[in-house]
Amino acid sequence: MKKNMTFHKRKIWVVLLCCILMMTGLIGRLVYLMCFRSDYYYKKAKELHEREREIKAARGEILDARGKVLASNRTVCTISVIHSQIKEPEKVIALLSEKLKIDEAEVRKRVEKISSIEIVKTNVEKSTGDEIRECSLAGVKVDEDYKRYYPCGSLASKVIGFTGGDNQGIIGLEVKYEEILRGQPGKILTTTDARGVEIDKLGETREKPIEGKSLIISLDVNIQEFAQQSALKVMEEKQAERVSILLMNPQNGEIYACVNVPEFDLNDPFTLTDDLNMQLNESGITIPSEDHNEQSELTVQTASGKTNTERKQELLNQMWRNPCLNDTYEPGSTFKIITMAAGLEAGVVSPGDRFYCPGYKVVEDRRIHCAKRTGHGSQNFVEGAQNSCNPVFIEVGLRLGIERYYKYFRQFGLLDKTGTDLPGEAGTIMHQKKNMGEVELATVSFGQSFQITPVQLAATVSSLINGGRRVTPHFGVAVLNPDRTEGEKLIFPVKEGIVSEETSKEIREILETVVSQGSGKNAKIEGYAIGGKTATSQTLPRSANRYISSFLGFAPAEDPQILGLCIIHDPKGIYYGGTVAAPVIRGIFENILPYLGIEKSDVSDFSAEGN
């Protein structure tokens, strides 16, 4: 009996010990959770009982060189519904359908959807949002938001770019400088019960958004407007397909204007221009009116076998392209400036060297013609440049040879992209050195059988006339903080030693005579020494008889402060660059040289120095 009692007593102690250990563990765990992990579980509990709505940050503005706003923000509203809080669903459906002009079935689908929060429509006009808010219907949320607004409409549309429904940049400077412009969104936090219904007495807390920084760019609205008017005028007069004009400072690479007409409306970027809409209709589809913030869901096929949505997207992409940097072209005789620079720098030609032009040049088994079939006869190198004589520049190219020509091609930066601060820059399309014979070298020397971008041509010529510094063409100049204090200055690479100062001076002098005495005389302006080069190139296939007329000019010739490039695609009637493109640059320079503070000088002094 005593043995039995001892056995039970031992079991009691074992059970008691186990209970003590369990209690100690539970108390220890409780202390750990309450003292060491309290912040973590408090945060978790808060997340379970809080509903979060984002407050979009105001996007930074884009300002031109003189402070004019090119891109700003307009207050709009986002309308949402919270299913668990709606008390009168039919009233909500009727109200939102009426005010937002949305089909009742679509609104019903969103109102009846069981979710924490459902967006009904974004970018709603503030006045409409205020009307919905005043109705005070449970479960309907009206949050203020921002929509990008472009005060100048279509001005520089392919440069500035635009944003999508989420206020993120899609093309142009808007996407390139997204990190600077976008800002940091805030939050609205509301406390709910276990069913997800907001607890009114606790109200809501807000985390304020941080406004984006603003961007100052080199583009000048006044110069851009005048250049755009000039481009539209010549496009209409010559019934051209399109016209591009690029104006930049060859000393530092700042771009004052970049025109590509026809432009498009930045405030309505998903609406095709008239010409492109006509192309869409000609494919057999007429697009009904739609909300352009969203893509059409129609799936009707066009004659090409693509759906109208796919075809429309192709045309939109075409409309948004910036031909100055997204597209390449055969530069024609404006490229003779590069051949001239390479020949002078290598010492294979000098201004006084004499050439004879019978109207053609035989290279291997090919007869390559001059623009003047009867020939220019005997002439020196400067006269050859004035006459834009193909045989003269073919001879310079052959004197250089393939190896040396490629060396200068690389040295001038033509095989690399310019690094401009717009997305989608295309690269140079050039013969591979191993596949290049004398015939290819001959055609390249006067600007045919290869392709470059207009911005590449402008950047390269800038380096040849500014003393030999390869500047980066760009728009970004500086960043402004949200409080309008000046932030960082934007710095772009500069490469020295492209050509010698002596060669650069010779190039400027020769190109000044091209305008004062040669094929570029239609760009001449009294009181200013203008340098430049004309070009007329034929597009592929040659049998189509389509031409590109262009002129590249700079002023003042003795110390270039502005470089202009005008390219006219497929002009009707007379198509020579010196006849149709040179007057465009002359008209622009006549107006903007005084605007930039560039005074007239004694042109005869520079001309005499060049001779």
Coordinates of C-alpha atoms in Angstrom, one line a residue:
M1 CA 0.0 0.0 0.0
K2 CA 2.8 2.4 0.9
K3 CA 4.6 1.5 -2.3
N4 CA 1.4 2.3 -4.3
M5 CA 1.1 5.7 -2.7
T6 CA 4.7 6.5 -3.4
F7 CA 4.1 5.6 -7.1
H8 CA 1.1 7.9 -7.4
K9 CA 2.9 10.7 -5.6
R10 CA 5.7 10.4 -8.1
K11 CA 3.2 10.7 -11.0
I12 CA 1.6 13.7 -9.5
W13 CA 5.0 15.4 -9.3
V14 CA 5.8 14.5 -12.9
V15 CA 2.4 15.9 -14.1
L16 CA 2.9 19.1 -12.0
L17 CA 6.4 19.5 -13.4
C18 CA 5.1 19.1 -16.9
C19 CA 2.4 21.7 -16.2
I20 CA 5.0 24.1 -14.8
L21 CA 7.2 23.7 -17.9
M22 CA 4.2 24.2 -20.2
M23 CA 3.1 27.3 -18.3
T24 CA 6.7 28.7 -18.3
G25 CA 6.9 28.1 -22.1
L26 CA 3.6 29.8 -22.7
I27 CA 4.4 32.7 -20.4
G28 CA 7.8 33.0 -22.1
R29 CA 6.2 32.9 -25.6
L30 CA 3.6 35.5 -24.5
V31 CA 6.4 37.8 -23.1
Y32 CA 8.3 37.4 -26.4
L33 CA 5.3 38.2 -28.5
M34 CA 4.2 41.2 -26.3
C35 CA 7.6 42.7 -25.7
F36 CA 9.8 41.8 -28.6
R37 CA 7.3 41.2 -31.5
S38 CA 4.6 43.7 -30.6
D39 CA 5.6 46.2 -33.4
Y40 CA 5.4 43.5 -36.0
Y41 CA 1.9 42.2 -35.0
Y42 CA 0.6 45.7 -34.5
K43 CA 1.6 46.4 -38.1
K44 CA -0.1 43.2 -39.2
A45 CA -3.3 44.0 -37.3
K46 CA -3.2 47.5 -38.8
E47 CA -2.9 46.1 -42.3
L48 CA -5.9 43.8 -41.7
H49 CA -8.1 46.7 -40.6
E50 CA -6.8 49.4 -43.0
R51 CA -7.8 49.9 -46.6
E52 CA -5.3 51.7 -48.7
R53 CA -5.9 54.0 -51.6
E54 CA -3.1 55.6 -53.6
I55 CA -2.8 59.4 -54.0
K56 CA -0.9 60.1 -57.2
A57 CA 1.9 62.6 -57.0
A58 CA 1.8 65.7 -59.2
R59 CA 4.2 65.1 -62.0
G60 CA 7.0 67.7 -62.5
E61 CA 6.6 70.3 -65.2
I62 CA 8.6 70.6 -68.4
L63 CA 9.7 74.2 -69.0
D64 CA 11.3 75.7 -72.1
A65 CA 14.6 77.7 -72.2
R66 CA 12.7 80.9 -71.2
G67 CA 10.5 79.3 -68.5
K68 CA 7.4 78.7 -70.5
V69 CA 5.4 75.7 -69.4
L70 CA 5.3 72.9 -72.0
A71 CA 3.9 70.1 -69.8
S72 CA 1.9 70.6 -66.6
N73 CA -0.9 68.9 -64.6
R74 CA -4.7 69.3 -64.5
T75 CA -6.7 68.1 -61.5
V76 CA -9.0 65.2 -62.3
C77 CA -10.8 62.6 -60.3
T78 CA -10.7 58.8 -60.0
I79 CA -14.1 57.2 -59.2
S80 CA -14.1 53.9 -57.2
V81 CA -16.6 51.7 -55.4
I82 CA -16.3 49.5 -52.3
H83 CA -18.7 46.6 -52.6
S84 CA -19.0 45.9 -48.8
Q85 CA -20.0 49.5 -48.1
I86 CA -22.7 50.1 -50.8
K87 CA -26.2 50.4 -49.2
E88 CA -28.1 51.5 -52.3
P89 CA -26.6 49.7 -55.3
E90 CA -29.3 50.7 -57.8
K91 CA -28.9 54.4 -56.9
V92 CA -25.1 54.1 -57.3
I93 CA -25.4 52.3 -60.6
A94 CA -27.8 55.0 -62.0
L95 CA -25.8 57.9 -60.7
L96 CA -22.4 56.6 -62.1
S97 CA -23.9 55.6 -65.4
E98 CA -25.4 59.1 -65.9
K99 CA -22.5 61.2 -64.6
L100 CA -19.7 59.2 -66.2
K101 CA -21.5 58.4 -69.5
I102 CA -20.8 54.7 -69.1
D103 CA -23.2 51.9 -70.1
E104 CA -25.3 50.8 -67.1
A105 CA -24.3 47.1 -67.6
E106 CA -20.6 48.0 -67.3
V107 CA -21.2 50.0 -64.1
R108 CA -23.3 47.2 -62.6
K109 CA -20.5 44.7 -63.2
R110 CA -18.1 46.9 -61.3
V111 CA -20.5 47.7 -58.5
E112 CA -21.5 44.1 -57.9
K113 CA -18.0 42.8 -58.1
I114 CA -16.8 41.5 -54.6
S115 CA -13.4 43.2 -54.1
S116 CA -11.8 45.5 -51.6
I117 CA -12.0 48.4 -54.0
E118 CA -13.0 48.6 -57.7
I119 CA -12.0 51.6 -60.0
V120 CA -14.9 52.6 -62.2
K121 CA -13.2 55.4 -64.2
T122 CA -10.1 57.5 -64.1
N123 CA -9.3 61.0 -65.5
V124 CA -12.8 62.2 -64.7
E125 CA -13.3 66.0 -64.9
K126 CA -13.1 67.6 -61.5
S127 CA -16.6 69.2 -61.8
T128 CA -18.1 65.8 -62.5
G129 CA -16.2 64.3 -59.6
D130 CA -17.5 67.1 -57.3
E131 CA -21.1 66.4 -58.4
I132 CA -20.7 62.7 -57.5
R133 CA -19.1 63.5 -54.2
E134 CA -22.0 65.8 -53.2
C135 CA -24.5 62.9 -53.6
S136 CA -22.8 61.3 -50.6
L137 CA -23.7 57.7 -51.5
A138 CA -22.2 55.1 -49.3
G139 CA -19.4 53.0 -51.0
V140 CA -18.6 55.6 -53.7
K141 CA -15.1 57.1 -53.4
V142 CA -14.0 60.2 -55.3
D143 CA -10.2 60.7 -55.1
E144 CA -8.5 63.7 -56.7
D145 CA -5.9 62.8 -59.2
Y146 CA -3.7 64.5 -61.9
K147 CA -3.8 64.3 -65.6
R148 CA -1.0 65.6 -67.9
Y149 CA -1.8 68.8 -69.8
Y150 CA 0.1 70.3 -72.6
P151 CA -0.6 74.0 -73.0
C152 CA 1.0 74.3 -76.5
G153 CA -1.0 71.4 -78.0
S154 CA 0.9 69.9 -80.9
L155 CA 4.1 72.0 -80.6
A156 CA 7.2 69.8 -80.4
S157 CA 4.9 66.8 -79.8
K158 CA 7.5 64.2 -80.9
V159 CA 10.1 65.7 -78.6
I160 CA 8.0 66.3 -75.4
G161 CA 6.0 63.1 -75.6
F162 CA 3.1 62.2 -73.4
T163 CA 2.0 60.0 -70.5
G164 CA -0.5 57.2 -70.3
G165 CA -3.5 56.6 -68.0
D166 CA -1.2 55.8 -65.1
N167 CA 0.7 59.1 -65.6
Q168 CA 3.9 57.3 -66.7
G169 CA 5.8 58.6 -69.7
I170 CA 5.3 56.8 -73.0
I171 CA 7.5 58.6 -75.5
G172 CA 9.9 61.5 -75.8
L173 CA 11.2 63.5 -72.8
E174 CA 8.3 62.3 -70.7
V175 CA 9.7 58.8 -70.7
K176 CA 13.4 59.7 -70.9
Y177 CA 13.2 61.8 -67.7
E178 CA 10.6 59.6 -65.9
E179 CA 12.7 59.2 -62.8
I180 CA 13.0 63.0 -62.4
L181 CA 9.4 63.9 -63.3
R182 CA 7.2 61.2 -61.7
G183 CA 7.4 62.1 -58.0
Q184 CA 6.4 59.7 -55.1
P185 CA 2.7 58.8 -54.6
G186 CA 1.0 59.1 -51.2
K187 CA -1.7 57.0 -49.5
I188 CA -5.2 57.3 -47.9
L189 CA -5.6 54.8 -45.1
T190 CA -9.1 54.1 -43.6
T191 CA -9.9 51.8 -40.7
T192 CA -12.5 49.0 -41.3
D193 CA -14.2 46.3 -39.2
A194 CA -14.0 42.6 -39.8
R195 CA -16.5 42.9 -42.7
G196 CA -14.5 45.6 -44.5
V197 CA -16.9 48.4 -43.6
E198 CA -15.2 51.7 -42.7
I199 CA -15.4 52.8 -39.1
D200 CA -16.5 56.4 -39.4
K201 CA -15.5 57.5 -35.9
L202 CA -11.8 56.6 -36.6
G203 CA -11.7 58.7 -39.8
E204 CA -8.7 58.3 -42.2
T205 CA -5.0 59.1 -42.2
R206 CA -3.1 60.4 -45.2
E207 CA 0.5 60.1 -46.3
K208 CA 1.1 63.1 -48.5
P209 CA 2.5 62.5 -52.0
I210 CA 5.9 64.1 -53.0
E211 CA 5.6 66.2 -56.1
G212 CA 8.0 65.4 -59.0
K213 CA 10.9 67.6 -60.0
S214 CA 10.6 69.9 -63.0
L215 CA 12.8 69.8 -66.1
I216 CA 14.2 72.8 -67.9
I217 CA 15.0 72.1 -71.5
S218 CA 17.0 74.0 -74.2
L219 CA 14.0 74.0 -76.6
D220 CA 12.7 77.6 -77.1
V221 CA 9.0 77.9 -77.8
N222 CA 9.4 81.0 -80.0
I223 CA 12.1 79.4 -82.2
Q224 CA 10.1 76.1 -82.3
E225 CA 6.9 77.9 -83.3
F226 CA 8.6 79.8 -86.1
A227 CA 10.4 76.7 -87.4
Q228 CA 7.2 74.7 -87.3
Q229 CA 5.3 77.4 -89.3
S230 CA 8.1 77.4 -91.9
A231 CA 8.0 73.6 -92.1
L232 CA 4.2 73.6 -92.6
K233 CA 4.5 76.3 -95.2
V234 CA 7.0 74.5 -97.4
M235 CA 5.2 71.2 -96.9
E236 CA 2.0 72.7 -98.3
E237 CA 3.8 74.6 -101.1
K238 CA 5.7 71.5 -102.3
Q239 CA 3.0 69.0 -101.4
A240 CA 5.7 67.1 -99.5
E241 CA 5.2 63.9 -97.5
R242 CA 6.8 65.4 -94.4
V243 CA 9.4 68.0 -93.3
S244 CA 12.0 67.9 -90.5
I245 CA 13.9 70.9 -89.2
L246 CA 16.6 70.7 -86.5
L247 CA 18.2 73.8 -84.9
M248 CA 21.0 73.4 -82.4
N249 CA 23.9 75.2 -80.8
P250 CA 27.1 73.5 -82.4
Q251 CA 29.2 74.8 -79.5
N252 CA 27.4 72.9 -76.7
G253 CA 24.8 70.6 -78.3
E254 CA 21.7 72.3 -77.0
I255 CA 18.8 71.8 -79.3
Y256 CA 16.6 75.0 -79.8
A257 CA 14.0 73.4 -82.1
C258 CA 13.1 70.0 -83.4
V259 CA 10.2 70.0 -85.9
N260 CA 8.7 67.0 -87.6
V261 CA 5.5 67.9 -89.4
P262 CA 2.8 66.7 -89.4
E263 CA 2.9 66.8 -85.6
F264 CA 0.1 65.4 -83.4
D265 CA -2.0 66.8 -80.5
L266 CA -0.4 65.9 -77.2
N267 CA -3.7 66.3 -75.3
D268 CA -5.3 63.7 -77.6
P269 CA -2.4 61.4 -78.6
F270 CA -4.5 58.4 -79.6
T271 CA -6.3 60.2 -82.3
L272 CA -4.7 59.8 -85.7
T273 CA -3.9 62.8 -87.9
D274 CA -6.1 63.3 -90.9
D275 CA -3.7 61.7 -93.4
L276 CA -3.1 58.6 -91.2
N277 CA -6.8 58.3 -90.5
M278 CA -7.4 58.3 -94.2
Q279 CA -4.9 55.5 -94.6
L280 CA -6.8 53.5 -91.9
N281 CA -10.1 54.1 -93.7
E282 CA -8.6 53.1 -97.0
S283 CA -7.8 49.7 -95.5
G284 CA -11.5 49.0 -95.3
I285 CA -12.3 49.9 -91.7
T286 CA -14.0 53.0 -90.2
I287 CA -13.2 53.4 -86.5
P288 CA -16.2 54.5 -84.5
S289 CA -15.9 57.2 -81.8
E290 CA -14.2 55.7 -78.7
D291 CA -12.5 56.6 -75.5
H292 CA -8.9 57.1 -76.7
N293 CA -7.5 56.4 -73.2
E294 CA -8.2 52.7 -74.0
Q295 CA -7.5 50.7 -77.1
S296 CA -10.4 49.5 -79.2
E297 CA -11.4 45.9 -78.7
L298 CA -12.8 45.4 -82.2
T299 CA -11.3 42.5 -84.1
V300 CA -12.5 43.2 -87.7
Q301 CA -9.7 42.5 -90.1
T302 CA -8.3 45.0 -92.6
A303 CA -7.4 44.1 -96.2
S304 CA -3.8 43.3 -95.0
G305 CA -5.2 40.6 -92.8
K306 CA -4.5 42.5 -89.6
T307 CA -7.2 43.6 -87.2
N308 CA -8.1 47.2 -87.2
T309 CA -6.7 47.6 -83.7
E310 CA -3.3 46.3 -84.9
R311 CA -3.4 48.5 -88.0
K312 CA -4.3 51.5 -85.9
Q313 CA -1.5 50.8 -83.5
E314 CA 0.9 50.6 -86.3
L315 CA -0.2 54.0 -87.6
L316 CA -0.1 55.5 -84.1
N317 CA 3.5 54.3 -83.7
Q318 CA 4.3 55.9 -87.1
M319 CA 2.7 59.1 -85.9
W320 CA 4.6 59.2 -82.7
R321 CA 8.0 58.5 -84.4
N322 CA 10.6 61.3 -84.4
P323 CA 12.3 61.1 -87.8
C324 CA 15.1 63.4 -86.7
L325 CA 16.5 60.5 -84.6
N326 CA 14.3 57.4 -85.1
D327 CA 14.7 57.2 -88.9
T328 CA 17.7 57.1 -91.1
Y329 CA 18.1 58.5 -94.7
E330 CA 20.7 59.0 -97.4
P331 CA 22.2 62.4 -96.6
G332 CA 23.3 63.1 -100.2
S333 CA 25.7 66.1 -100.7
T334 CA 25.5 67.5 -97.1
F335 CA 27.7 64.5 -96.3
K336 CA 30.4 66.0 -98.6
I337 CA 31.3 68.1 -95.5
I338 CA 32.5 64.9 -93.8
T339 CA 34.5 63.8 -96.9
M340 CA 35.9 67.4 -97.1
A341 CA 37.0 67.3 -93.4
A342 CA 38.6 63.8 -93.7
G343 CA 40.5 64.9 -96.8
L344 CA 41.8 68.2 -95.4
E345 CA 42.7 66.6 -92.0
A346 CA 44.6 63.7 -93.7
G347 CA 46.3 66.2 -96.1
V348 CA 45.2 64.4 -99.3
V349 CA 43.6 67.6 -100.6
S350 CA 44.1 71.3 -100.1
P351 CA 41.8 74.2 -101.1
G352 CA 43.9 75.1 -104.1
D353 CA 44.1 71.6 -105.6
R354 CA 42.7 71.4 -109.1
F355 CA 40.3 68.9 -110.6
Y356 CA 38.6 68.3 -113.9
C357 CA 35.0 67.2 -114.2
P358 CA 33.8 65.9 -117.6
G359 CA 30.4 65.2 -116.0
Y360 CA 31.3 61.8 -114.7
K361 CA 34.0 59.7 -112.9
V362 CA 34.9 56.1 -113.9
V363 CA 35.5 53.9 -110.9
E364 CA 36.5 50.3 -111.7
D365 CA 33.8 49.3 -114.3
R366 CA 31.2 52.0 -113.3
R367 CA 30.6 55.4 -114.7
I368 CA 29.3 57.6 -111.8
H369 CA 27.7 60.8 -113.0
C370 CA 27.9 64.3 -111.7
A371 CA 24.6 66.2 -111.1
K372 CA 25.7 68.4 -114.0
R373 CA 25.9 65.9 -116.9
T374 CA 27.9 68.3 -119.1
G375 CA 30.5 68.6 -116.4
H376 CA 32.0 71.5 -114.5
G377 CA 35.4 71.4 -116.4
S378 CA 38.5 72.6 -114.6
Q379 CA 38.0 73.8 -111.0
N380 CA 39.8 73.9 -107.7
F381 CA 38.6 72.1 -104.6
V382 CA 36.8 75.2 -103.2
E383 CA 35.0 75.6 -106.5
G384 CA 34.2 71.9 -106.5
A385 CA 32.5 72.3 -103.1
Q386 CA 30.6 75.4 -104.4
N387 CA 29.4 73.4 -107.4
S388 CA 28.7 70.3 -105.3
C389 CA 30.6 68.3 -107.9
N390 CA 30.5 64.5 -107.4
P391 CA 33.7 63.7 -109.3
V392 CA 35.7 66.0 -107.1
F393 CA 34.6 64.3 -103.9
I394 CA 34.9 60.9 -105.4
E395 CA 38.5 61.7 -106.1
V396 CA 39.1 62.9 -102.5
G397 CA 37.5 59.6 -101.2
L398 CA 39.7 57.5 -103.5
R399 CA 42.8 59.4 -102.3
L400 CA 41.9 58.6 -98.7
G401 CA 41.3 54.9 -99.5
I402 CA 39.1 52.5 -97.6
E403 CA 41.3 52.1 -94.5
R404 CA 41.8 55.8 -93.9
Y405 CA 38.2 56.7 -94.8
Y406 CA 37.0 54.2 -92.1
K407 CA 39.5 55.6 -89.7
Y408 CA 37.9 59.1 -90.0
F409 CA 34.4 57.6 -90.0
R410 CA 35.1 56.2 -86.6
Q411 CA 37.1 59.3 -85.4
F412 CA 34.2 61.6 -86.3
G413 CA 31.8 59.3 -84.3
L414 CA 29.6 58.3 -87.2
L415 CA 29.6 54.6 -86.2
D416 CA 28.3 55.4 -82.7
K417 CA 25.0 56.8 -81.7
T418 CA 25.1 60.5 -80.6
G419 CA 23.7 59.7 -77.1
T420 CA 21.0 62.3 -77.4
D421 CA 18.5 62.4 -74.5
L422 CA 15.5 61.1 -76.5
P423 CA 14.7 57.4 -76.6
G424 CA 14.9 55.2 -79.7
E425 CA 17.8 56.7 -81.6
A426 CA 18.7 54.7 -84.7
G427 CA 22.3 53.9 -85.6
T428 CA 24.2 54.5 -88.9
I429 CA 23.7 51.9 -91.6
M430 CA 27.0 51.6 -93.3
H431 CA 28.9 49.1 -95.5
Q432 CA 31.1 46.7 -93.6
K433 CA 34.7 47.5 -94.3
K434 CA 35.4 44.0 -95.7
N435 CA 32.6 44.4 -98.2
M436 CA 33.6 47.9 -99.3
G437 CA 35.2 48.3 -102.7
E438 CA 36.2 51.4 -104.6
V439 CA 32.7 51.8 -106.1
E440 CA 31.1 51.8 -102.6
L441 CA 33.8 54.2 -101.4
A442 CA 33.1 56.5 -104.3
T443 CA 29.3 56.6 -103.6
V444 CA 29.8 57.0 -99.8
S445 CA 32.1 60.0 -100.4
F446 CA 29.2 62.0 -101.9
G447 CA 26.6 60.8 -99.5
Q448 CA 24.9 57.8 -101.1
S449 CA 24.6 54.0 -100.6
F450 CA 24.4 54.3 -96.8
Q451 CA 22.1 56.0 -94.2
I452 CA 22.4 58.1 -91.1
T453 CA 20.0 60.0 -88.8
P454 CA 19.5 63.8 -89.2
V455 CA 20.7 64.3 -85.6
Q456 CA 23.9 62.3 -86.3
L457 CA 24.6 64.5 -89.3
A458 CA 24.0 67.7 -87.3
A459 CA 26.2 66.5 -84.4
T460 CA 29.0 65.4 -86.7
V461 CA 29.1 68.6 -88.7
S462 CA 28.9 70.6 -85.4
S463 CA 32.2 68.9 -84.3
L464 CA 33.8 69.8 -87.6
I465 CA 33.0 73.5 -87.5
N466 CA 33.3 74.2 -83.7
G467 CA 37.1 73.6 -83.6
G468 CA 36.9 69.8 -83.3
R469 CA 34.8 69.0 -80.2
R470 CA 32.2 66.3 -80.5
V471 CA 29.2 67.6 -78.5
T472 CA 26.2 65.5 -77.5
P473 CA 22.9 66.9 -78.9
H474 CA 20.5 67.2 -76.1
F475 CA 17.4 69.0 -74.7
G476 CA 17.8 68.6 -70.9
V477 CA 19.5 71.5 -69.2
A478 CA 18.7 71.5 -65.5
V479 CA 16.4 70.1 -62.8
L480 CA 14.1 72.2 -60.6
N481 CA 13.2 71.0 -57.1
P482 CA 9.4 71.0 -56.2
D483 CA 9.9 74.2 -54.2
R484 CA 11.3 75.8 -57.4
T485 CA 14.9 76.0 -56.2
E486 CA 17.4 75.0 -58.8
G487 CA 18.6 71.4 -58.6
E488 CA 21.3 69.7 -60.6
K489 CA 22.7 70.9 -63.9
L490 CA 22.6 68.2 -66.5
I491 CA 26.0 67.4 -68.0
F492 CA 26.5 65.6 -71.4
P493 CA 29.8 64.1 -72.7
V494 CA 32.1 66.2 -75.0
K495 CA 34.9 64.5 -77.0
E496 CA 37.9 66.6 -78.0
G497 CA 40.3 66.3 -80.9
I498 CA 37.9 65.3 -83.7
V499 CA 39.7 67.5 -86.2
S500 CA 42.4 70.2 -85.7
E501 CA 41.4 73.9 -85.2
E502 CA 43.1 74.6 -88.6
T503 CA 41.0 72.1 -90.4
S504 CA 37.9 73.3 -88.7
K505 CA 38.6 76.9 -89.8
E506 CA 39.2 75.8 -93.4
I507 CA 35.9 73.9 -93.5
R508 CA 34.0 77.0 -92.2
E509 CA 35.7 79.2 -94.8
I510 CA 34.9 76.8 -97.7
L511 CA 31.3 76.3 -96.6
E512 CA 30.8 80.1 -96.4
T513 CA 31.8 80.4 -100.0
V514 CA 29.2 77.6 -100.9
V515 CA 26.5 80.1 -99.7
S516 CA 28.1 83.3 -100.8
Q517 CA 29.2 82.1 -104.3
G518 CA 27.9 78.6 -104.9
S519 CA 24.9 76.2 -104.8
G520 CA 23.7 77.5 -101.4
K521 CA 23.2 81.1 -102.5
N522 CA 19.5 81.0 -101.7
A523 CA 20.5 80.8 -98.0
K524 CA 22.5 84.1 -98.2
I525 CA 21.5 86.8 -95.7
E526 CA 22.8 90.4 -95.9
G527 CA 25.0 91.3 -93.0
Y528 CA 25.7 87.7 -91.9
A529 CA 28.3 85.2 -93.0
I530 CA 26.4 82.0 -93.5
G531 CA 28.0 78.6 -94.1
G532 CA 26.2 75.6 -95.5
K533 CA 25.8 72.8 -98.0
T534 CA 22.9 71.8 -100.2
A535 CA 21.8 68.2 -101.0
T536 CA 19.4 66.4 -103.2
S537 CA 19.3 62.6 -102.8
Q538 CA 17.1 60.0 -104.5
T539 CA 15.3 57.4 -102.3
L540 CA 15.2 53.7 -103.0
P541 CA 14.0 52.3 -105.3
R542 CA 15.6 54.8 -107.7
S543 CA 13.0 54.1 -110.3
A544 CA 10.3 55.6 -108.1
N545 CA 11.7 59.1 -108.8
R546 CA 11.2 60.2 -105.2
Y547 CA 13.7 62.7 -103.7
I548 CA 14.9 64.2 -100.4
S549 CA 15.8 67.8 -100.6
S550 CA 17.9 69.2 -97.7
F551 CA 20.1 72.0 -96.6
L552 CA 22.5 72.3 -93.7
G553 CA 23.6 75.8 -92.6
F554 CA 25.3 77.5 -89.8
A555 CA 25.8 81.1 -88.6
P556 CA 27.9 83.2 -88.1
A557 CA 30.4 81.3 -90.3
E558 CA 33.4 82.7 -88.4
D559 CA 32.1 81.6 -85.0
P560 CA 29.0 79.3 -85.4
Q561 CA 26.3 79.8 -82.7
I562 CA 23.5 78.0 -84.5
L563 CA 23.3 75.1 -86.9
G564 CA 20.1 74.4 -88.9
L565 CA 19.2 71.3 -90.9
C566 CA 16.1 71.2 -93.1
I567 CA 15.0 67.9 -94.8
I568 CA 12.0 67.8 -97.2
H569 CA 10.7 64.4 -98.1
D570 CA 9.4 63.9 -101.6
P571 CA 8.7 67.5 -102.7
K572 CA 6.6 67.8 -105.9
G573 CA 7.9 69.9 -108.8
I574 CA 11.4 71.4 -108.4
Y575 CA 13.1 69.3 -105.8
Y576 CA 16.7 70.6 -105.6
G577 CA 17.9 71.3 -102.1
G578 CA 19.4 74.6 -103.0
T579 CA 16.1 75.7 -104.4
V580 CA 13.5 74.4 -101.9
A581 CA 15.4 73.7 -98.6
A582 CA 18.0 76.5 -98.5
P583 CA 15.3 79.3 -98.5
V584 CA 13.6 77.7 -95.5
I585 CA 16.8 77.9 -93.4
R586 CA 17.4 81.4 -94.7
G587 CA 13.9 82.5 -93.5
I588 CA 14.5 80.9 -90.1
F589 CA 17.9 82.5 -89.6
E590 CA 16.7 85.9 -90.7
N591 CA 14.3 85.9 -87.8
I592 CA 16.1 84.0 -85.0
L593 CA 19.6 85.4 -85.4
P594 CA 18.5 88.8 -84.0
Y595 CA 16.3 87.0 -81.5
L596 CA 19.4 85.1 -80.2
G597 CA 21.3 88.4 -80.0
I598 CA 23.7 87.6 -82.9
E599 CA 24.5 90.9 -84.5
K600 CA 25.3 91.6 -88.2
S601 CA 29.0 91.9 -89.1
D602 CA 31.1 92.9 -92.0
V603 CA 30.8 89.7 -94.1
S604 CA 33.5 90.8 -96.6
D605 CA 36.1 90.5 -93.9
F606 CA 35.4 86.8 -93.4
S607 CA 35.1 86.2 -97.2
A608 CA 38.4 87.9 -97.8
E609 CA 40.1 85.8 -95.1
G610 CA 38.7 82.6 -96.7
N611 CA 40.1 83.6 -100.1

